[in-house]
Amino acid sequence: MNENTRKKFTLEILRQVKGMNFLILALLKLSRLDAGVVEFENKEINLKNLVEDIISDLDVVVDIKQISIIKNIKDVTITGDYNWNKEAILNIIKNAVEHTQEGKNVYIDIDENDVYSKITVTDEGNGIAKKDLKHIFEKFYKVTDSDSNSFGIGLALSKSIIEKQNGYISVDSKIGEGTTFIIKYLK
């Protein structure tokens, strides 16, 4: 086999192994959450710092797609586990970035009131069909036009993490307009 063909096969194998590694780790995390064996740290988390950390992790993808992230972030804190919350919110923001077309925007708002602290993530993507909307937090559910590399685990994992830390997540979407995820952590 010539060198170019060998390189192509090697890169494809590497891509497949990375995909399987992600799937295995996500399934293990989800299984641990479902079994109730995860012990969350209860420390103060500054949501502004957490979201800035997540945006920093996504810089390359955001830059390649030429997407603008518009932030309206207040200095709000919650009590919870930083790493697990980062995992949950990263999945939501990453999905928003992936489903937003080049040159469009993703909006991230952080606010609070006397009852809850709230993170809102809105994209300018294609939106999610009504028939899919009620199922997107189910394990292994993939929307009709999802990427072939999607496993249908990320949103189920995010929901489980958020709910186990005194929060809840909801979604609203309109075809052709985009999708909004709202995460609320009760005080």
XYZ file of N, CA, C and O in Angstrom:
748
model
N 0.868 -1.174 0.000
C 0.000 0.000 0.000
C 0.909 1.229 0.000
O 1.920 1.264 0.702
N 0.526 2.237 -0.791
C 1.379 3.432 -0.854
C 1.243 4.286 0.407
O 0.320 4.113 1.199
N 2.170 5.205 0.599
C 2.249 6.021 1.817
C 0.987 6.849 2.050
O 0.489 6.943 3.171
N 0.439 7.476 1.014
C -0.773 8.306 1.166
C -1.974 7.480 1.610
O -2.736 7.895 2.473
N -2.146 6.315 1.025
C -3.259 5.434 1.400
C -3.094 4.970 2.836
O -4.056 4.959 3.609
N -1.868 4.624 3.219
C -1.591 4.200 4.589
C -1.936 5.316 5.577
O -2.549 5.071 6.614
N -1.552 6.546 5.242
C -1.861 7.694 6.110
C -3.367 7.897 6.235
O -3.871 8.166 7.322
N -4.094 7.772 5.118
C -5.546 7.932 5.154
C -6.193 6.877 6.057
O -7.048 7.191 6.876
N -5.759 5.633 5.914
C -6.297 4.563 6.758
C -5.959 4.801 8.224
O -6.793 4.605 9.106
N -4.730 5.216 8.492
C -4.307 5.468 9.872
C -5.127 6.592 10.494
O -5.567 6.492 11.644
N -5.353 7.672 9.760
C -6.152 8.783 10.277
C -7.601 8.360 10.519
O -8.216 8.768 11.507
N -8.144 7.537 9.637
C -9.514 7.053 9.814
C -9.601 6.144 11.030
O -10.555 6.227 11.817
N -8.620 5.285 11.211
C -8.595 4.403 12.392
C -8.504 5.253 13.655
O -9.224 5.002 14.627
N -7.658 6.259 13.652
C -7.514 7.150 14.804
C -8.835 7.850 15.110
O -9.252 7.938 16.268
N -9.521 8.319 14.075
C -10.815 8.985 14.261
C -11.832 8.024 14.872
O -12.560 8.372 15.798
N -11.851 6.795 14.385
C -12.785 5.797 14.906
C -12.466 5.440 16.364
O -13.382 5.307 17.186
N -11.181 5.313 16.694
C -10.782 4.997 18.070
C -11.165 6.142 19.007
O -11.667 5.911 20.104
N -10.958 7.379 18.574
C -11.348 8.531 19.399
C -12.857 8.542 19.625
O -13.326 8.822 20.728
N -13.621 8.218 18.596
C -15.072 8.153 18.728
C -15.495 7.068 19.710
O -16.362 7.285 20.554
N -14.868 5.904 19.614
C -15.196 4.816 20.537
C -14.779 5.176 21.964
O -15.500 4.873 22.919
N -13.636 5.816 22.115
C -13.168 6.233 23.436
C -14.169 7.204 24.065
O -14.536 7.063 25.230
N -14.622 8.184 23.286
C -15.613 9.136 23.792
C -16.885 8.406 24.214
O -17.426 8.660 25.286
N -17.358 7.505 23.365
C -18.587 6.766 23.653
C -18.450 5.939 24.932
O -19.327 5.963 25.794
N -17.344 5.246 25.086
C -17.127 4.420 26.281
C -17.095 5.288 27.529
O -17.740 4.969 28.534
N -16.346 6.399 27.491
C -16.264 7.280 28.658
C -17.622 7.885 28.993
O -18.005 7.956 30.165
N -18.363 8.304 27.974
C -19.689 8.892 28.207
C -20.637 7.855 28.805
O -21.387 8.152 29.741
N -20.598 6.629 28.295
C -21.454 5.574 28.837
C -21.087 5.239 30.277
O -21.966 5.008 31.113
N -19.793 5.219 30.573
C -19.356 4.957 31.950
C -19.825 6.067 32.892
O -20.316 5.793 33.991
N -19.695 7.304 32.458
C -20.151 8.424 33.288
C -21.654 8.340 33.521
O -22.133 8.512 34.642
N -22.397 8.079 32.458
C -23.852 7.980 32.563
C -24.257 6.815 33.465
O -25.157 6.955 34.306
N -23.576 5.700 33.329
C -23.868 4.535 34.175
C -23.593 4.837 35.642
O -24.376 4.476 36.515
N -22.497 5.506 35.923
C -22.165 5.869 37.305
C -23.215 6.823 37.870
O -23.615 6.689 39.032
N -23.659 7.780 37.052
C -24.698 8.709 37.512
C -26.000 7.970 37.787
O -26.638 8.177 38.825
N -26.390 7.099 36.860
C -27.639 6.341 37.015
C -27.598 5.421 38.236
O -28.610 5.218 38.901
N -26.418 4.883 38.529
C -26.279 3.972 39.667
C -26.174 4.717 40.998
O -26.231 4.115 42.056
N -26.027 6.035 40.926
C -25.947 6.843 42.136
C -24.630 6.707 42.885
O -24.569 6.956 44.086
N -23.562 6.327 42.182
C -22.266 6.148 42.843
C -21.337 7.348 42.701
O -20.226 7.335 43.222
N -21.791 8.383 42.023
C -20.978 9.586 41.869
C -21.153 10.452 43.109
O -22.277 10.724 43.539
N -20.040 10.850 43.672
C -20.082 11.767 44.803
C -19.678 13.149 44.300
O -18.532 13.359 43.922
N -20.649 14.046 44.290
C -20.385 15.399 43.823
C -19.750 16.223 44.934
O -20.142 16.116 46.098
N -18.782 17.044 44.553
C -18.239 18.023 45.500
C -19.283 19.119 45.653
O -19.987 19.449 44.697
N -19.397 19.678 46.815
C -20.297 20.803 47.027
C -19.465 22.029 47.359
O -19.246 22.341 48.520
N -18.991 22.674 46.319
C -18.179 23.873 46.473
C -18.838 25.014 45.719
O -19.645 24.796 44.812
N -18.471 26.214 46.076
C -19.004 27.374 45.383
C -18.383 27.442 43.984
O -17.176 27.321 43.821
N -19.250 27.620 42.996
C -18.812 27.723 41.601
C -19.268 29.073 41.060
O -20.454 29.404 41.118
N -18.341 29.820 40.512
C -18.681 31.063 39.841
C -19.050 30.703 38.403
O -18.199 30.248 37.631
N -20.332 30.867 38.042
C -20.798 30.464 36.710
C -20.136 31.257 35.595
O -19.885 30.733 34.512
N -19.827 32.512 35.857
C -19.138 33.333 34.852
C -17.785 32.707 34.520
O -17.447 32.530 33.341
N -17.017 32.341 35.550
C -15.711 31.719 35.322
C -15.850 30.364 34.637
O -15.058 30.018 33.759
N -16.859 29.601 35.032
C -17.096 28.298 34.429
C -17.395 28.427 32.935
O -16.804 27.738 32.108
N -18.279 29.337 32.587
C -18.642 29.535 31.178
C -17.457 30.071 30.381
O -17.220 29.647 29.246
N -16.696 30.979 30.948
C -15.497 31.495 30.265
C -14.507 30.355 30.013
O -13.886 30.287 28.951
N -14.359 29.449 30.972
C -13.494 28.288 30.834
C -13.972 27.397 29.680
O -13.180 26.933 28.854
N -15.272 27.183 29.603
C -15.856 26.363 28.535
C -15.654 27.017 27.170
O -15.252 26.359 26.205
N -15.905 28.312 27.088
C -15.726 29.035 25.818
C -14.274 28.943 25.368
O -13.988 28.761 24.178
N -13.355 29.035 26.301
C -11.932 28.902 25.991
C -11.628 27.529 25.390
O -10.851 27.411 24.444
N -12.261 26.478 25.929
C -12.073 25.122 25.397
C -12.609 24.992 23.969
O -12.152 24.131 23.217
N -13.570 25.814 23.617
C -14.201 25.730 22.295
C -13.663 26.763 21.304
O -14.183 26.881 20.189
N -12.643 27.513 21.694
C -12.098 28.594 20.854
C -11.799 28.175 19.427
O -12.126 28.889 18.478
N -11.178 27.027 19.252
C -10.767 26.594 17.915
C -11.986 26.354 17.030
O -12.045 26.837 15.898
N -12.977 25.629 17.545
C -14.182 25.346 16.763
C -14.926 26.634 16.428
O -15.369 26.834 15.293
N -15.043 27.520 17.413
C -15.724 28.804 17.210
C -15.001 29.615 16.147
O -15.628 30.207 15.262
N -13.675 29.622 16.199
C -12.870 30.372 15.240
C -13.000 29.793 13.833
O -13.183 30.528 12.862
N -12.935 28.473 13.721
C -13.035 27.825 12.406
C -14.391 28.120 11.764
O -14.468 28.405 10.570
N -15.459 28.058 12.562
C -16.805 28.298 12.023
C -17.143 29.786 11.919
O -18.203 30.138 11.421
N -16.244 30.636 12.406
C -16.456 32.083 12.395
C -17.779 32.460 13.057
O -18.565 33.252 12.535
N -17.992 31.859 14.226
C -19.192 32.125 15.008
C -18.851 33.154 16.071
O -17.756 33.146 16.619
N -19.784 34.014 16.369
C -19.618 34.957 17.475
C -20.387 34.441 18.682
O -21.532 34.025 18.556
N -19.739 34.460 19.837
C -20.429 34.121 21.071
C -20.725 35.433 21.779
O -19.817 36.159 22.168
N -22.009 35.730 21.891
C -22.474 36.967 22.512
C -22.845 36.644 23.959
O -23.721 35.822 24.211
N -22.156 37.294 24.897
C -22.356 36.974 26.313
C -23.046 38.125 27.037
O -22.723 39.288 26.824
N -23.963 37.762 27.897
C -24.587 38.673 28.848
C -24.525 37.930 30.182
O -25.468 37.267 30.586
N -23.354 38.012 30.804
C -23.047 37.151 31.946
C -22.888 37.978 33.212
O -22.031 38.846 33.299
N -23.723 37.656 34.187
C -23.597 38.266 35.505
C -22.708 37.379 36.375
O -22.564 36.187 36.120
N -22.141 37.973 37.400
C -21.296 37.255 38.340
C -22.194 36.499 39.323
O -22.620 37.043 40.328
N -22.485 35.240 38.998
C -23.434 34.434 39.762
C -22.726 33.181 40.257
O -21.921 32.595 39.532
N -23.038 32.757 41.480
C -22.442 31.530 42.002
C -23.530 30.500 42.339
O -24.665 30.855 42.646
N -23.125 29.235 42.247
C -23.968 28.113 42.672
C -23.099 27.214 43.548
O -21.879 27.387 43.616
N -23.709 26.255 44.179
C -22.966 25.248 44.923
C -23.073 23.943 44.151
O -24.171 23.514 43.791
N -21.924 23.337 43.877
C -21.943 22.096 43.121
C -20.546 21.608 42.821
O -19.566 22.076 43.398
N -20.448 20.694 41.894
C -19.186 20.107 41.479
C -18.738 20.766 40.173
O -19.413 20.663 39.147
N -17.605 21.449 40.224
C -17.122 22.221 39.071
C -16.964 21.341 37.833
O -17.477 21.671 36.763
N -16.245 20.236 37.972
C -15.942 19.410 36.800
C -17.185 18.781 36.181
O -17.311 18.723 34.957
N -18.094 18.288 37.011
C -19.316 17.694 36.472
C -20.198 18.752 35.817
O -20.778 18.517 34.752
N -20.304 19.928 36.436
C -21.087 20.996 35.820
C -20.445 21.475 34.526
O -21.141 21.797 33.565
N -19.122 21.498 34.504
C -18.430 21.881 33.268
C -18.784 20.900 32.157
O -19.062 21.297 31.032
N -18.770 19.617 32.488
C -19.126 18.584 31.503
C -20.537 18.824 30.955
O -20.776 18.787 29.753
N -21.489 19.070 31.841
C -22.886 19.254 31.440
C -23.069 20.490 30.564
O -23.696 20.429 29.494
N -22.527 21.599 31.009
C -22.729 22.863 30.286
C -21.910 22.889 29.001
O -22.357 23.420 27.986
N -20.738 22.263 29.023
C -19.924 22.149 27.804
C -20.710 21.427 26.712
O -20.705 21.851 25.553
N -21.396 20.340 27.066
C -22.206 19.613 26.074
C -23.248 20.526 25.435
O -23.461 20.489 24.219
N -23.898 21.352 26.252
C -24.950 22.243 25.745
C -24.361 23.306 24.823
O -24.850 23.526 23.707
N -23.298 23.967 25.275
C -22.699 25.041 24.470
C -22.059 24.473 23.205
O -22.184 25.043 22.123
N -21.396 23.320 23.321
C -20.775 22.683 22.157
C -21.830 22.324 21.111
O -21.631 22.541 19.914
N -22.966 21.797 21.559
C -24.057 21.506 20.627
C -24.532 22.775 19.929
O -24.797 22.773 18.725
N -24.662 23.858 20.689
C -25.104 25.128 20.100
C -24.124 25.587 19.031
O -24.527 26.019 17.945
N -22.835 25.489 19.322
C -21.804 25.892 18.352
C -21.855 24.994 17.119
O -21.819 25.473 15.983
N -21.957 23.689 17.336
C -21.965 22.748 16.216
C -23.177 22.927 15.316
O -23.109 22.687 14.111
N -24.310 23.342 15.875
C -25.542 23.456 15.089
C -25.805 24.881 14.591
O -26.868 25.148 14.019
N -24.845 25.773 14.792
C -24.964 27.140 14.294
C -24.136 27.266 13.023
O -22.984 26.835 12.983
N -24.738 27.835 12.010
C -24.048 27.967 10.739
C -22.946 29.031 10.829
O -22.982 29.931 11.658
N -21.997 28.891 9.934
C -20.872 29.812 9.854
C -21.358 31.258 9.784
O -22.307 31.581 9.069
N -20.714 32.107 10.580
C -21.023 33.535 10.566
C -22.200 33.947 11.437
O -22.516 35.125 11.542
N -22.860 32.986 12.073
C -24.015 33.297 12.928
C -23.568 33.423 14.383
O -22.376 33.422 14.680
N -24.525 33.508 15.311
C -24.223 33.766 16.716
C -24.753 32.682 17.649
O -25.758 32.040 17.370
N -24.062 32.560 18.783
C -24.540 31.791 19.920
C -24.588 32.772 21.083
O -23.648 33.531 21.306
N -25.706 32.778 21.807
C -25.906 33.717 22.914
C -25.877 32.951 24.232
O -26.539 31.922 24.362
N -25.116 33.472 25.176
C -25.049 32.864 26.504
C -25.366 33.933 27.538
O -24.706 34.969 27.592
N -26.400 33.683 28.325
C -26.819 34.605 29.382
C -26.754 33.895 30.720
O -27.143 32.725 30.829
N -26.300 34.607 31.732
C -26.329 34.106 33.099
C -27.015 35.156 33.951
O -26.676 36.334 33.887
N -27.992 34.706 34.724
C -28.777 35.608 35.558
C -29.211 34.846 36.802
O -29.047 33.626 36.878
N -29.779 35.552 37.754
C -30.303 34.896 38.949
C -31.448 35.706 39.524
O -31.618 36.881 39.220
N -32.227 35.035 40.351
C -33.244 35.699 41.149
C -33.228 35.049 42.529
O -32.287 34.319 42.843
N -34.225 35.273 43.324
C -34.234 34.721 44.681
C -34.430 33.206 44.722
O -34.128 32.567 45.723
N -34.921 32.626 43.628
C -35.264 31.210 43.614
C -34.194 30.357 42.917
O -33.903 29.247 43.352
N -33.594 30.863 41.840
C -32.646 30.059 41.069
C -31.598 30.925 40.371
O -31.773 32.128 40.187
N -30.515 30.246 39.972
C -29.499 30.813 39.089
C -29.737 30.182 37.720
O -30.003 28.984 37.634
N -29.625 30.984 36.663
C -30.038 30.502 35.342
C -28.960 30.747 34.291
O -28.374 31.830 34.230
N -28.726 29.734 33.472
C -27.874 29.851 32.286
C -28.764 29.590 31.083
O -29.461 28.576 31.019
N -28.735 30.505 30.137
C -29.503 30.344 28.905
C -28.524 30.310 27.733
O -27.676 31.191 27.609
N -28.639 29.284 26.891
C -27.791 29.139 25.713
C -28.707 29.082 24.492
O -29.550 28.188 24.387
N -28.554 30.057 23.605
C -29.400 30.148 22.414
C -28.527 30.134 21.168
O -27.549 30.877 21.082
N -28.893 29.298 20.207
C -28.145 29.286 18.947
C -29.020 29.807 17.810
O -30.225 29.964 17.966
N -28.381 30.097 16.700
C -29.082 30.518 15.483
C -29.005 29.402 14.450
O -28.776 29.622 13.278
N -29.205 28.184 14.927
C -29.148 27.013 14.056
C -30.467 26.756 13.365
O -31.357 27.616 13.318
N -30.617 25.530 12.863
C -31.818 25.156 12.108
C -33.006 24.851 12.995
O -34.127 24.742 12.516
N -32.768 24.662 14.279
C -33.856 24.300 15.176
C -34.066 22.805 15.214
O -33.478 22.043 14.450
N -34.899 22.386 16.146
C -35.201 20.963 16.340
C -36.683 20.757 16.084
O -37.521 21.497 16.596
N -37.004 19.747 15.306
C -38.402 19.448 14.974
C -39.189 19.128 16.245
O -38.661 18.530 17.188
N -40.447 19.515 16.258
C -41.311 19.310 17.423
C -41.362 17.835 17.845
O -41.338 17.511 19.022
N -41.401 16.933 16.863
C -41.471 15.504 17.164
C -40.200 15.006 17.860
O -40.239 14.061 18.634
N -39.062 15.655 17.607
C -37.798 15.271 18.236
C -37.604 15.936 19.593
O -36.927 15.389 20.469
N -38.183 17.107 19.759
C -37.930 17.937 20.938
C -38.203 17.221 22.255
O -37.425 17.329 23.201
N -39.288 16.452 22.307
C -39.648 15.789 23.568
C -38.751 14.591 23.889
O -38.825 14.045 24.983
N -37.875 14.207 22.961
C -37.036 13.027 23.158
C -35.540 13.340 23.289
O -34.760 12.434 23.554
N -35.140 14.599 23.123
C -33.704 14.879 22.995
C -32.882 14.585 24.247
O -31.667 14.444 24.151
N -33.517 14.481 25.400
C -32.776 14.159 26.621
C -32.745 12.656 26.907
O -32.201 12.228 27.923
N -33.308 11.854 26.012
C -33.306 10.404 26.184
C -31.981 9.831 25.689
O -31.435 10.286 24.683
N -31.499 8.812 26.403
C -30.255 8.158 26.000
C -30.395 7.577 24.603
O -31.402 6.949 24.275
N -29.379 7.800 23.792
C -29.238 7.252 22.440
C -30.232 7.819 21.428
O -30.297 7.352 20.298
N -31.002 8.842 21.813
C -31.928 9.443 20.846
C -31.159 10.426 19.984
O -30.420 11.273 20.493
N -31.331 10.299 18.691
C -30.689 11.218 17.748
C -31.775 11.875 16.911
O -32.655 11.186 16.395
N -31.704 13.195 16.798
C -32.687 13.899 15.982
C -32.509 13.496 14.527
O -31.450 13.004 14.127
N -33.536 13.724 13.752
C -33.579 13.269 12.370
C -32.362 13.694 11.562
O -31.789 12.899 10.844
N -31.930 14.949 11.686
C -30.822 15.437 10.858
C -29.500 15.517 11.630
O -28.635 16.299 11.303
N -29.326 14.650 12.636
C -28.108 14.715 13.452
C -26.893 14.222 12.674
O -27.009 13.461 11.709
N -25.737 14.642 13.137
C -24.460 14.249 12.557
C -24.279 12.738 12.709
O -24.670 12.158 13.720
N -23.653 12.110 11.734
C -23.453 10.658 11.800
C -22.515 10.275 12.941
O -22.501 9.125 13.381
N -21.720 11.225 13.441
C -20.821 10.946 14.564
C -21.499 11.110 15.918
O -20.885 10.878 16.955
N -22.750 11.522 15.923
C -23.474 11.711 17.179
C -23.924 10.363 17.730
O -24.351 9.485 16.977
N -23.822 10.220 19.066
C -24.231 8.973 19.706
C -25.532 9.125 20.479
O -26.080 8.150 20.973
N -26.005 10.351 20.659
C -27.233 10.574 21.410
C -27.047 10.404 22.911
O -27.963 9.969 23.596
N -25.861 10.765 23.405
C -25.580 10.606 24.827
C -25.369 11.943 25.527
O -25.719 12.101 26.699
N -24.815 12.924 24.839
C -24.417 14.183 25.458
C -25.517 14.893 26.218
O -25.321 15.302 27.370
N -26.691 15.032 25.624
C -27.783 15.741 26.298
C -28.357 14.940 27.453
O -28.740 15.506 28.476
N -28.396 13.617 27.316
C -28.858 12.771 28.427
C -27.896 12.895 29.604
O -28.320 12.999 30.760
N -26.606 12.921 29.315
C -25.595 13.082 30.351
C -25.727 14.446 31.019
O -25.721 14.547 32.247
N -25.876 15.495 30.229
C -26.033 16.851 30.779
C -27.240 16.931 31.705
O -27.156 17.471 32.806
N -28.359 16.399 31.258
C -29.581 16.440 32.066
C -29.389 15.713 33.389
O -29.767 16.210 34.452
N -28.788 14.545 33.332
C -28.573 13.767 34.540
C -27.669 14.505 35.529
O -27.962 14.567 36.726
N -26.589 15.087 35.045
C -25.661 15.834 35.907
C -26.367 17.015 36.560
O -26.271 17.228 37.766
N -27.092 17.781 35.756
C -27.766 18.986 36.258
C -28.819 18.613 37.295
O -28.907 19.226 38.356
N -29.624 17.603 37.007
C -30.691 17.215 37.932
C -30.143 16.659 39.243
O -30.759 16.825 40.285
N -28.989 16.020 39.208
C -28.405 15.470 40.434
C -27.762 16.563 41.290
O -27.309 16.290 42.395
N -27.739 17.793 40.781
C -27.157 18.905 41.524
C -28.177 20.024 41.741
O -27.860 21.198 41.644
N -29.410 19.617 42.002
C -30.472 20.557 42.357
C -30.829 21.513 41.222
O -31.119 22.687 41.450
N -30.805 20.988 40.007
C -31.141 21.828 38.864
C -32.081 21.118 37.915
O -32.448 19.959 38.125
N -32.464 21.836 36.912
C -33.237 21.226 35.833
C -32.958 21.964 34.540
O -32.465 23.086 34.532
N -33.260 21.298 33.431
C -32.962 21.849 32.114
C -34.201 21.736 31.243
O -34.950 20.760 31.332
N -34.418 22.757 30.433
C -35.530 22.728 29.485
C -35.030 23.239 28.140
O -33.955 23.828 28.039
N -35.823 22.997 27.123
C -35.429 23.392 25.774
C -36.636 23.920 25.020
O -37.765 23.465 25.216
N -36.376 24.895 24.175
C -37.395 25.431 23.281
C -36.732 25.600 21.923
O -35.566 26.004 21.847
N -37.430 25.284 20.865
C -36.821 25.380 19.550
C -37.870 25.671 18.485
O -39.022 25.241 18.604
N -37.440 26.397 17.476
C -38.290 26.677 16.327
C -37.478 26.398 15.065
O -36.360 26.891 14.913
N -38.064 25.592 14.186
C -37.392 25.258 12.934
C -37.086 26.555 12.176
O -37.931 27.428 12.033
N -35.839 26.660 11.717
C -35.408 27.822 10.952
C -34.992 29.010 11.798
O -34.484 30.002 11.266
N -35.195 28.938 13.115
C -34.852 30.065 13.983
C -33.779 29.731 15.006
O -33.022 30.602 15.416
N -33.742 28.496 15.480
C -32.733 28.115 16.463
C -33.320 27.454 17.689
O -34.513 27.184 17.767
N -32.430 27.220 18.648
C -32.780 26.470 19.847
C -32.267 27.190 21.086
O -31.189 27.773 21.062
N -33.043 27.120 22.159
C -32.654 27.709 23.442
C -32.724 26.649 24.528
O -33.753 25.995 24.691
N -31.614 26.479 25.238
C -31.559 25.617 26.415
C -31.519 26.506 27.639
O -30.762 27.480 27.677
N -32.332 26.188 28.633
C -32.355 26.939 29.893
C -32.020 25.981 31.022
O -32.688 24.958 31.214
N -30.956 26.306 31.747
C -30.528 25.519 32.898
C -30.798 26.372 34.138
O -30.348 27.514 34.218
N -31.530 25.797 35.088
C -31.819 26.506 36.339
C -31.336 25.668 37.511
O -31.686 24.499 37.617
N -30.535 26.305 38.363
C -30.081 25.674 39.602
C -30.838 26.321 40.746
O -30.731 27.528 40.968
N -31.606 25.525 41.465
C -32.386 26.055 42.592
C -31.461 26.441 43.742
O -30.431 25.803 43.971
N -31.841 27.499 44.447
C -31.014 27.969 45.572
C -31.400 27.274 46.854
O -32.443 26.746 47.021
